[in-house]
Short mmCIF file of C-alpha atoms and ligand atoms in Angstrom, two decimals:
data_model
loop_
_atom_site.label_atom_id
_atom_site.label_comp_id
_atom_site.label_asym_id
_atom_site.label_seq_id
_atom_site.Cartn_x
_atom_site.Cartn_y
_atom_site.Cartn_z
CA UNK A 22 -4.83 -7.70 -26.41
CA UNK A 23 -1.96 -6.03 -24.53
CA UNK A 24 -2.72 -3.81 -21.56
CA UNK A 25 -2.29 -0.23 -22.82
CA UNK A 26 -0.45 1.92 -20.32
CA UNK A 27 0.49 5.60 -20.19
CA UNK A 28 3.14 7.13 -17.94
CA UNK A 29 2.93 10.64 -16.49
CA UNK A 30 6.34 12.01 -15.48
CA UNK A 31 9.40 10.66 -17.27
CA UNK A 32 12.12 11.83 -14.88
CA UNK A 33 14.72 9.74 -13.09
CA UNK A 34 12.33 7.10 -11.76
CA UNK A 35 9.84 7.42 -14.61
CA UNK A 36 12.44 5.69 -16.76
CA UNK A 37 11.98 2.53 -14.68
CA UNK A 38 8.26 2.59 -15.49
CA UNK A 39 8.99 3.19 -19.19
CA UNK A 40 11.49 0.32 -19.32
CA UNK A 41 9.14 -2.06 -17.48
CA UNK A 42 6.17 -1.38 -19.75
CA UNK A 43 8.36 -1.49 -22.85
CA UNK A 44 9.79 -4.89 -22.00
CA UNK A 45 6.30 -6.24 -21.28
CA UNK A 46 5.52 -5.38 -24.92
CA UNK A 47 8.16 -7.91 -26.03
CA UNK A 48 5.77 -10.66 -24.98
CA UNK A 49 2.58 -8.83 -25.94
CA UNK A 50 1.49 -8.44 -22.31
CA UNK A 51 1.47 -4.64 -22.25
CA UNK A 52 2.08 -1.69 -24.51
CA UNK A 53 3.74 1.59 -23.55
CA UNK A 54 1.02 3.48 -25.40
CA UNK A 55 1.79 7.09 -24.44
CA UNK A 56 3.76 9.34 -22.11
CA UNK A 57 3.00 12.76 -20.66
CA UNK A 58 6.02 14.83 -19.66
CA UNK A 59 5.74 18.55 -18.98
CA UNK A 60 9.40 19.34 -19.67
CA UNK A 61 9.78 19.76 -23.48
CA UNK A 62 13.44 18.62 -23.57
CA UNK A 63 12.66 15.55 -21.55
CA UNK A 64 9.57 14.90 -23.69
CA UNK A 65 11.77 14.99 -26.78
CA UNK A 66 14.20 12.55 -25.19
CA UNK A 67 11.36 10.12 -24.46
CA UNK A 68 10.05 10.43 -28.03
CA UNK A 69 13.51 9.66 -29.41
CA UNK A 70 14.18 6.72 -27.10
CA UNK A 71 10.80 5.03 -26.65
CA UNK A 72 9.05 5.79 -29.94
CA UNK A 73 5.59 6.38 -28.48
CA UNK A 74 3.33 9.47 -28.55
CA UNK A 75 4.48 12.00 -25.95
CA UNK A 76 2.27 14.81 -24.64
CA UNK A 77 3.23 17.87 -22.62
CA UNK A 78 -0.23 17.91 -21.03
CA UNK A 79 -1.47 14.73 -19.31
CA UNK A 80 -5.11 15.81 -19.77
CA UNK A 81 -4.58 15.77 -23.52
CA UNK A 82 -3.05 12.30 -23.26
CA UNK A 83 -6.03 11.06 -21.23
CA UNK A 84 -8.42 12.56 -23.77
CA UNK A 85 -6.75 11.29 -26.93
CA UNK A 86 -5.32 7.90 -25.98
CA UNK A 87 -7.30 4.76 -25.37
CA UNK A 88 -5.47 3.64 -22.23
CA UNK A 89 -6.29 0.90 -19.70
CA UNK A 90 -4.01 2.28 -17.01
CA UNK A 91 -1.78 5.19 -16.10
CA UNK A 92 1.26 5.25 -13.88
CA UNK A 93 1.92 8.49 -12.04
CA UNK A 94 5.60 9.30 -11.55
CA UNK A 95 5.50 13.04 -10.95
CA UNK A 96 7.16 14.57 -7.83
CA UNK A 97 5.75 13.49 -4.44
CA UNK A 98 3.42 16.49 -3.99
CA UNK A 99 2.07 16.30 -7.56
CA UNK A 100 0.57 12.80 -7.61
CA UNK A 101 -2.88 13.92 -6.59
CA UNK A 102 -4.08 16.05 -9.58
CA UNK A 103 -2.85 13.47 -12.09
CA UNK A 104 -4.45 10.58 -10.21
CA UNK A 105 -7.77 12.42 -9.91
CA UNK A 106 -7.79 13.19 -13.64
CA UNK A 107 -6.87 9.60 -14.55
CA UNK A 108 -9.61 8.18 -12.31
CA UNK A 109 -12.15 10.63 -13.75
CA UNK A 110 -11.16 9.37 -17.21
CA UNK A 111 -11.84 5.80 -16.04
CA UNK A 112 -8.21 4.63 -16.04
CA UNK A 113 -6.62 2.28 -13.52
CA UNK A 114 -3.82 4.04 -11.64
CA UNK A 115 -0.42 3.01 -10.34
CA UNK A 116 0.78 5.90 -8.18
CA UNK A 117 4.35 6.31 -7.05
CA UNK A 118 4.90 6.59 -3.31
CA UNK A 119 3.76 8.49 -1.30
CA UNK A 120 0.13 8.38 -2.45
CA UNK A 121 -0.13 12.03 -1.39
CA UNK A 122 1.55 14.19 1.25
CA UNK A 123 -1.78 14.97 2.94
CA UNK A 124 -4.39 12.72 4.54
CA UNK A 125 -7.22 14.63 2.79
CA UNK A 126 -5.47 14.24 -0.55
CA UNK A 127 -5.19 10.47 -0.11
CA UNK A 128 -8.86 10.24 0.84
CA UNK A 129 -9.85 12.29 -2.22
CA UNK A 130 -7.85 9.95 -4.47
CA UNK A 131 -9.38 6.84 -2.87
CA UNK A 132 -12.89 8.30 -3.29
CA UNK A 133 -12.20 9.17 -6.93
CA UNK A 134 -11.01 5.62 -7.67
CA UNK A 135 -14.05 4.13 -5.90
CA UNK A 136 -16.44 6.38 -7.83
CA UNK A 137 -14.85 5.33 -11.11
CA UNK A 138 -14.54 1.68 -10.03
CA UNK A 139 -10.87 1.61 -11.00
CA UNK A 140 -7.79 0.10 -9.40
CA UNK A 141 -5.66 2.46 -7.28
CA UNK A 142 -2.32 0.81 -6.58
CA UNK A 143 0.66 2.42 -4.84
CA UNK A 144 4.21 1.54 -5.85
CA UNK A 145 5.40 0.33 -2.45
CA UNK A 146 7.91 -2.03 -3.98
CA UNK A 147 9.54 -3.15 -0.70
CA UNK A 148 6.69 -5.65 -0.40
CA UNK A 149 7.93 -7.36 -3.56
CA UNK A 150 11.46 -8.03 -2.27
CA UNK A 151 11.73 -11.83 -1.70
CA UNK A 152 13.69 -11.15 1.52
CA UNK A 153 10.80 -9.08 2.86
CA UNK A 154 8.22 -11.60 1.67
CA UNK A 155 10.05 -14.31 3.65
CA UNK A 156 9.94 -12.06 6.72
CA UNK A 157 6.23 -11.35 6.24
CA UNK A 158 5.47 -15.08 5.95
CA UNK A 159 7.28 -15.92 9.21
CA UNK A 160 5.72 -12.99 11.09
CA UNK A 161 2.23 -13.77 9.75
CA UNK A 162 2.52 -17.43 10.71
CA UNK A 163 3.30 -16.37 14.30
CA UNK A 164 6.76 -17.96 14.36
CA UNK A 165 8.33 -14.81 15.79
CA UNK A 166 5.60 -14.51 18.40
CA UNK A 167 4.21 -11.08 19.22
CA UNK A 168 6.38 -8.36 17.68
CA UNK A 169 7.62 -6.10 20.46
CA UNK A 170 10.05 -3.73 18.83
CA UNK A 171 12.24 -3.17 15.83
CA UNK A 172 14.40 -0.76 13.94
CA UNK A 173 14.67 0.44 10.39
CA UNK A 174 17.08 2.71 8.58
CA UNK A 175 16.84 4.08 5.09
CA UNK A 176 19.45 6.59 4.01
CA UNK A 177 20.38 8.15 0.66
CA UNK A 178 23.58 9.81 -0.43
CA UNK A 179 23.36 13.60 -0.50
CA UNK A 180 23.37 13.67 -4.32
CA UNK A 181 19.70 12.60 -4.27
CA UNK A 182 18.23 15.87 -2.90
CA UNK A 183 21.14 18.05 -4.12
CA UNK A 184 21.69 16.82 -7.71
CA UNK A 185 18.59 14.82 -8.62
CA UNK A 186 15.69 17.09 -7.67
CA UNK A 187 16.81 20.17 -5.67
CA UNK A 188 13.78 22.06 -7.07
CA UNK A 189 11.24 19.82 -5.36
CA UNK A 190 13.26 18.44 -2.41
CA UNK A 191 11.81 21.26 -0.21
CA UNK A 192 8.34 19.81 -0.92
CA UNK A 193 9.59 16.39 0.19
CA UNK A 194 11.80 15.09 3.00
CA UNK A 195 13.56 11.89 4.09
CA UNK A 196 10.20 10.99 5.66
CA UNK A 197 8.26 11.37 2.43
CA UNK A 198 10.89 10.18 -0.03
CA UNK A 199 12.28 7.26 2.01
CA UNK A 200 10.31 6.70 5.21
CA UNK A 201 7.03 5.84 3.51
CA UNK A 202 8.64 2.75 1.95
CA UNK A 203 9.31 1.27 5.36
CA UNK A 204 6.19 2.64 7.09
CA UNK A 205 4.31 0.57 4.53
CA UNK A 206 6.57 -2.47 4.76
CA UNK A 207 6.35 -2.69 8.55
CA UNK A 208 2.55 -2.14 8.47
CA UNK A 209 2.19 -4.89 5.88
CA UNK A 210 4.52 -7.37 7.60
CA UNK A 211 2.77 -6.92 10.96
CA UNK A 212 -0.76 -6.39 9.52
CA UNK A 213 -1.09 -3.34 11.73
CA UNK A 214 -1.40 0.44 11.45
CA UNK A 215 0.33 3.37 13.11
CA UNK A 216 -1.07 4.54 16.45
CA UNK A 217 1.32 7.11 18.00
CA UNK A 218 4.42 8.85 16.70
CA UNK A 219 7.26 10.80 18.23
CA UNK A 220 9.82 12.20 15.80
CA UNK A 221 12.77 14.55 15.78
CA UNK A 222 13.96 16.21 12.58
CA UNK A 223 17.26 17.93 11.90
CA UNK A 224 17.88 20.69 9.36
CA UNK A 225 21.61 21.29 8.97
CA UNK A 226 23.61 20.77 5.82
CA UNK A 227 20.91 20.87 3.13
CA UNK A 228 19.54 24.12 4.50
CA UNK A 229 22.80 25.80 5.52
CA UNK A 230 25.23 24.59 2.84
CA UNK A 231 22.97 24.07 -0.17
CA UNK A 232 20.02 26.44 0.43
CA UNK A 233 17.54 23.53 0.21
CA UNK A 234 14.94 23.99 2.92
CA UNK A 235 14.21 20.45 4.03
CA UNK A 236 15.19 18.02 6.75
CA UNK A 237 18.57 16.28 6.60
CA UNK A 238 17.19 13.54 8.82
CA UNK A 239 14.07 12.44 10.62
CA UNK A 240 14.17 9.90 13.43
CA UNK A 241 10.70 8.60 14.23
CA UNK A 242 9.51 6.19 16.87
CA UNK A 243 6.17 4.70 15.84
CA UNK A 244 3.90 2.72 18.12
CA UNK A 245 1.65 0.45 16.08
CA UNK A 246 -1.87 -0.69 16.98
CA UNK A 247 -0.52 -4.22 17.70
CA UNK A 248 1.73 -2.76 20.43
CA UNK A 249 5.02 -2.98 18.55
CA UNK A 250 7.34 0.02 18.75
CA UNK A 251 9.53 0.54 15.71
CA UNK A 252 12.18 3.22 15.26
CA UNK A 253 12.86 4.63 11.81
CA UNK A 254 16.12 6.50 11.07
CA UNK A 255 15.69 8.33 7.78
CA UNK A 256 18.15 10.65 6.09
CA UNK A 257 19.44 11.76 2.71
CA UNK A 258 22.77 13.37 3.51
CA UNK A 259 25.20 10.42 3.43
CA UNK A 260 28.51 11.51 1.87
CA UNK A 261 29.05 11.07 -1.86
CA UNK A 262 31.87 8.64 -1.02
CA UNK A 263 29.46 6.18 0.65
CA UNK A 264 29.53 2.75 -1.00
CA UNK A 265 25.99 2.87 -2.46
CA UNK A 266 23.32 5.47 -3.25
CA UNK A 267 21.03 3.86 -0.68
CA UNK A 268 21.65 2.18 2.67
CA UNK A 269 18.79 0.25 4.25
CA UNK A 270 18.12 -2.31 6.95
CA UNK A 271 15.22 -3.72 8.95
CA UNK A 272 15.09 -5.71 12.17
CA UNK A 273 11.98 -6.94 13.99
CA UNK A 274 12.08 -8.59 17.40
CA UNK A 275 9.22 -10.69 18.72
CA UNK A 276 8.54 -12.75 21.85
CA UNK A 277 9.82 -15.89 20.07
CA UNK A 278 12.46 -14.65 17.69
CA UNK A 279 13.96 -11.93 15.58
CA UNK A 280 14.42 -11.28 11.88
CA UNK A 281 17.07 -8.98 10.50
CA UNK A 282 17.76 -8.03 6.88
CA UNK A 283 20.41 -5.81 5.34
CA UNK A 284 18.60 -5.02 2.11
CA UNK A 285 21.42 -2.96 0.65
CA UNK A 286 24.48 -5.13 1.04
CA UNK A 287 23.57 -8.50 -0.45
CA UNK A 288 27.07 -9.87 -0.85
CA UNK A 289 28.15 -8.17 -4.07
CA UNK A 290 30.87 -5.52 -3.77
CA UNK A 291 33.67 -3.99 -5.79
CA UNK A 292 36.68 -1.72 -5.52
CA UNK A 293 37.95 -0.22 -8.78
CA UNK A 294 40.79 2.34 -8.89
CA UNK A 295 39.31 5.83 -8.66
CA UNK A 296 35.90 4.51 -7.59
CA UNK A 297 36.49 3.23 -4.07
CA UNK A 298 34.41 0.53 -2.41
CA UNK A 299 30.95 -0.10 -3.84
CA UNK A 300 28.18 -2.43 -2.73
CA UNK A 301 25.18 -3.40 -4.81
CA UNK A 302 21.54 -4.09 -4.08
CA UNK A 303 21.01 -6.39 -7.03
CA UNK A 304 17.60 -7.31 -5.67
CA UNK A 305 16.16 -3.90 -6.62
CA UNK A 306 16.85 -3.48 -10.32
CA UNK A 307 19.45 -5.44 -12.23
CA UNK A 308 19.90 -5.94 -15.95
CA UNK A 309 20.90 -8.62 -18.36
CA UNK A 310 21.04 -8.79 -22.14
CA UNK A 311 18.68 -11.23 -23.83
CA UNK A 312 19.58 -13.24 -26.92
CA UNK A 313 18.22 -10.50 -29.17
CA UNK A 314 20.59 -7.98 -27.56
CA UNK A 315 17.85 -6.19 -25.60
CA UNK A 316 18.45 -4.97 -22.06
CA UNK A 317 16.04 -6.72 -19.68
CA UNK A 318 15.33 -5.29 -16.23
CA UNK A 319 14.66 -7.56 -13.26
CA UNK A 320 14.12 -7.14 -9.52
CA UNK A 321 11.49 -6.06 -7.04
CA UNK A 322 11.63 -2.49 -8.44
CA UNK A 323 10.32 -3.90 -11.71
CA UNK A 324 8.09 -6.60 -10.22
CA UNK A 325 5.88 -4.06 -8.40
CA UNK A 326 5.17 -2.24 -11.67
CA UNK A 327 4.54 -5.51 -13.53
CA UNK A 328 2.06 -6.39 -10.79
CA UNK A 329 -0.06 -3.39 -11.82
CA UNK A 330 -0.29 -4.81 -15.35
CA UNK A 331 -1.13 -8.27 -13.97
CA UNK A 332 -3.95 -6.76 -11.92
CA UNK A 333 -5.38 -4.94 -14.94
CA UNK A 334 -5.16 -8.18 -16.94
CA UNK A 335 -7.04 -10.00 -14.19
CA UNK A 336 -9.76 -7.31 -14.24
CA UNK A 337 -10.01 -7.48 -18.04
CA UNK A 338 -10.37 -11.26 -17.72
CA UNK A 339 -13.32 -11.04 -15.37
CA UNK A 340 -11.83 -10.57 -11.91
CA UNK A 341 -13.13 -7.80 -9.66
CA UNK A 342 -11.61 -5.16 -7.42
CA UNK A 343 -13.13 -7.01 -4.45
CA UNK A 344 -11.38 -10.23 -5.41
CA UNK A 345 -8.04 -8.43 -5.82
CA UNK A 346 -8.38 -6.63 -2.47
CA UNK A 347 -5.51 -7.34 -0.07
CA UNK A 348 -3.26 -8.64 -2.83
CA UNK A 349 -1.52 -5.37 -3.74
CA UNK A 350 -0.56 -2.08 -2.04
CA UNK A 351 -3.86 -0.20 -2.26
CA UNK A 352 -4.93 3.42 -1.95
CA UNK A 353 -6.17 2.59 1.57
CA UNK A 354 -2.68 1.30 2.46
CA UNK A 355 -1.25 4.50 1.01
CA UNK A 356 -3.56 6.52 3.26
CA UNK A 357 -2.41 4.66 6.41
CA UNK A 358 1.22 5.28 5.46
CA UNK A 359 0.55 8.98 4.86
CA UNK A 360 -1.11 9.20 8.30
CA UNK A 361 2.16 7.98 9.88
CA UNK A 362 4.28 10.34 7.77
CA UNK A 363 2.05 13.35 8.47
CA UNK A 364 2.18 12.57 12.20
CA UNK A 365 5.98 12.21 12.07
CA UNK A 366 6.35 15.63 10.43
CA UNK A 367 3.86 17.14 12.86
CA UNK A 368 5.80 15.68 15.79
CA UNK A 369 9.13 16.91 14.38
CA UNK A 370 7.61 20.40 14.06
CA UNK A 371 5.94 20.59 17.46
CA UNK A 372 8.08 18.30 19.62
CA UNK A 373 4.91 16.50 20.73
CA UNK A 374 3.82 12.88 20.62
CA UNK A 375 1.11 12.68 17.94
CA UNK A 376 -1.88 10.35 18.20
CA UNK A 377 -2.98 9.01 14.84
CA UNK A 378 -6.73 8.84 14.89
N1 NAD B 425 9.74 3.59 -5.92
C1 NAD B 425 10.99 4.10 -5.87
O1 NAD B 425 11.97 3.45 -5.51
C2 NAD B 425 11.20 5.50 -6.26
C3 NAD B 425 12.49 5.94 -6.51
C4 NAD B 425 12.65 7.25 -6.89
C5 NAD B 425 11.54 8.09 -6.98
N2 NAD B 425 10.31 7.61 -6.71
C6 NAD B 425 9.13 8.49 -6.78
O2 NAD B 425 8.87 8.77 -8.14
C7 NAD B 425 8.39 10.11 -8.26
C8 NAD B 425 9.27 10.86 -9.24
O3 NAD B 425 10.59 10.92 -8.75
P1 NAD B 425 11.81 11.21 -9.73
O4 NAD B 425 13.04 10.94 -8.94
O5 NAD B 425 11.63 10.53 -11.02
O6 NAD B 425 11.64 12.78 -9.92
P2 NAD B 425 12.07 13.66 -11.18
O7 NAD B 425 12.02 15.08 -10.76
O8 NAD B 425 13.34 13.13 -11.76
O9 NAD B 425 10.92 13.35 -12.25
C9 NAD B 425 9.62 13.87 -12.18
C10 NAD B 425 9.17 14.15 -13.61
O10 NAD B 425 7.80 14.53 -13.61
C11 NAD B 425 7.66 15.57 -14.58
N3 NAD B 425 6.42 16.29 -14.30
C12 NAD B 425 6.16 17.14 -13.26
N4 NAD B 425 4.90 17.60 -13.35
C13 NAD B 425 4.35 17.01 -14.45
C14 NAD B 425 3.06 17.10 -15.05
N5 NAD B 425 2.10 17.87 -14.56
N6 NAD B 425 2.84 16.38 -16.17
C15 NAD B 425 3.82 15.60 -16.70
N7 NAD B 425 5.07 15.49 -16.17
C16 NAD B 425 5.32 16.18 -15.05
C17 NAD B 425 8.92 16.39 -14.43
O11 NAD B 425 9.17 17.23 -15.56
C18 NAD B 425 9.97 15.30 -14.25
O12 NAD B 425 10.50 14.87 -15.49
C19 NAD B 425 8.42 10.70 -6.85
O13 NAD B 425 7.14 10.61 -6.28
C20 NAD B 425 9.39 9.82 -6.10
O14 NAD B 425 9.11 9.72 -4.71
C21 NAD B 425 10.12 6.34 -6.38
#
């Protein structure tokens, strides 16, 4: 029996969830059983393109559809109510990052999943990138020694907050939309959690030129419990002419070695008249056409969603949440990441070093 999945929120990134579940149906592994999308035009588009029942109200979907799991792909600050309702209905949940933008919200979601004895997985897909997995293996085995310091950048072109979701960008920030990816990755690679944070945020062009009240950039220095100090440069105001929508890098330095990865530029680039230079992160999501003419999506951005289905399959086949623990980005991991992000925003607001307790 395929794993029956519903998706809540079929916006720009929701499509990646829809495509992943749909292609898992080609092999009978999963079924995209239903979608909930509050925007009627968008709901109609999903109905026309994915041929599954589409609801405007996710509560109605949860009530009427016999689902095993639900993936939550609503805006950052709207994950919580959907996750709570899905847990209360006894469904396993894959929640987009960040789990929630408050520590209390994360805790409430974790408690709800525990009460219902369901899986709560967070879509921190950076952990599924083979380049990052190689780094995690070498750090975990001690080959780099004790990690002392490191640096991360994750930057988006300005079209992301300005064109993609200007209506909810003020409820998010480069810290929430981008930073959480790498707060989680670094925590996972080093098997440590955030201890102290000092951050500076800048509000310039989005606020002044576009009327979008959010940070252009946040630069955060995070001391982890293992003693490592990592700096995170996060922004979403790169010019539209930049060679890719995203730019991202990570470097960790330990007592016995360093590891450095440019996870945007992986060697594939182009320059077409009128387009300018482009570089491609083909590790994230790439496509090919199978012999039946279907578009197939591959990459760590797909793998992390497929992992949710694999976990549900394992549970249906007799595994337990205890046995799966530590093998996927959990609600508890999401909480630790949110603690760092909350502290970074608090530090940016107050100018103080924030202790995460
Ligand atoms: N993992 C990644 O790489 C990645 C990339 C982009 C976005 N995201 C995350 O995915 C989430 C969605 O981002 P997006 O870019 O798709 O945003 P979006 O604004 O394009 O899409 C959100 C969708 O949710 C719908 N929605 C809102 N409230 C709803 C409700 N109550 N019921 C049903 N539908 C509802 C909206 O109508 C919209 O279609 C965010 O949390 C974002 O951080 C993750």
